[in-house]
Short mmCIF file of C-alpha atoms in Angstrom, two decimals:
data_model
loop_
_atom_site.label_atom_id
_atom_site.label_comp_id
_atom_site.label_asym_id
_atom_site.label_seq_id
_atom_site.Cartn_x
_atom_site.Cartn_y
_atom_site.Cartn_z
CA MET A 43 -113.04 31.96 9.78
CA PRO A 44 -111.89 31.39 13.33
CA THR A 45 -113.67 28.54 15.07
CA SER A 46 -112.53 29.26 18.63
CA ASN A 47 -114.80 31.22 20.96
CA THR A 48 -112.31 31.53 23.82
CA ILE A 49 -111.08 34.89 25.01
CA ASP A 50 -107.45 34.52 26.04
CA ALA A 51 -104.49 36.78 26.82
CA LYS A 52 -103.30 36.77 23.21
CA LEU A 53 -106.66 38.06 21.97
CA ILE A 54 -106.89 40.74 24.66
CA LEU A 55 -103.31 41.95 24.18
CA GLY A 56 -103.74 42.02 20.41
CA GLY A 57 -106.93 44.04 20.76
CA ILE A 58 -105.26 46.51 23.10
CA LEU A 59 -102.28 46.99 20.79
CA PHE A 60 -104.47 47.32 17.71
CA GLY A 61 -106.73 49.84 19.44
CA ALA A 62 -103.80 51.84 20.80
CA GLY A 63 -102.19 52.02 17.37
CA TRP A 64 -105.46 53.01 15.77
CA GLY A 65 -106.13 55.63 18.44
CA CYS A 66 -102.63 57.15 18.42
CA GLY A 67 -102.19 57.13 14.66
CA GLY A 68 -105.78 57.66 13.66
CA LEU A 69 -105.45 54.90 11.08
CA CYS A 70 -106.15 51.22 10.83
CA PRO A 71 -103.62 49.08 8.89
CA GLY A 72 -105.36 49.08 5.48
CA PRO A 73 -105.72 52.86 5.09
CA ALA A 74 -102.24 53.31 6.59
CA VAL A 75 -100.73 51.50 3.60
CA VAL A 76 -102.81 53.59 1.19
CA ASN A 77 -101.83 56.84 2.95
CA LEU A 78 -98.17 55.87 2.85
CA ALA A 79 -98.44 55.26 -0.90
CA ALA A 80 -100.27 58.56 -1.44
CA PHE A 81 -98.06 60.63 0.88
CA PRO A 82 -94.70 58.82 1.08
CA PHE A 83 -92.85 61.71 2.76
CA ASN A 84 -95.28 62.25 5.64
CA PRO A 85 -93.39 61.30 8.83
CA LEU A 86 -96.58 60.23 10.67
CA TYR A 87 -97.45 57.69 7.99
CA GLN A 88 -93.84 56.52 7.78
CA ALA A 89 -93.66 55.97 11.56
CA PHE A 90 -97.04 54.22 11.67
CA PHE A 91 -96.09 51.90 8.80
CA ALA A 92 -92.67 51.16 10.31
CA SER A 93 -94.35 50.34 13.63
CA MET A 94 -96.71 47.97 11.83
CA LEU A 95 -93.77 46.18 10.21
CA VAL A 96 -91.93 45.88 13.52
CA GLY A 97 -95.07 44.51 15.17
CA MET A 98 -95.55 41.95 12.40
CA TYR A 99 -91.92 40.87 12.69
CA LEU A 100 -92.10 40.56 16.47
CA GLU A 101 -95.28 38.51 16.24
CA SER A 102 -93.55 36.11 13.87
CA THR A 103 -90.60 35.49 16.17
CA SER A 104 -90.61 32.40 18.28
CA PHE A 105 -89.94 34.42 21.45
CA VAL A 106 -93.18 36.36 21.29
CA ARG A 107 -95.16 33.27 20.32
CA SER A 108 -93.69 31.40 23.27
CA LEU A 109 -95.14 34.01 25.61
CA PHE A 110 -98.63 32.87 24.67
CA ASP A 111 -98.21 29.22 23.77
CA ARG A 112 -98.69 26.92 26.69
CA ALA A 113 -98.10 23.24 26.91
CA PRO A 114 -101.34 21.28 27.00
CA ASP A 115 -102.50 20.19 30.42
CA LYS A 116 -101.44 16.66 31.20
CA LYS A 117 -104.19 14.73 32.88
CA ALA A 118 -103.40 11.79 35.07
CA ALA A 119 -104.50 8.57 33.48
#
């Protein structure tokens, strides 16, 4: 369980992307995998699943993480 209660840019951007994908595709990630397994030749499900994989890969790259990671504030002693 997350312990942080802060709302930051990473959370907002993630929510926007998740909502946009859900709205455009009509699927959330779990049912998208099931639909791809049930209907493997449906181009909508293929594109949605491929987009999910690309998004997961991009999130795991250090470049995308560096956009949101900030150095801790250094306080004068």
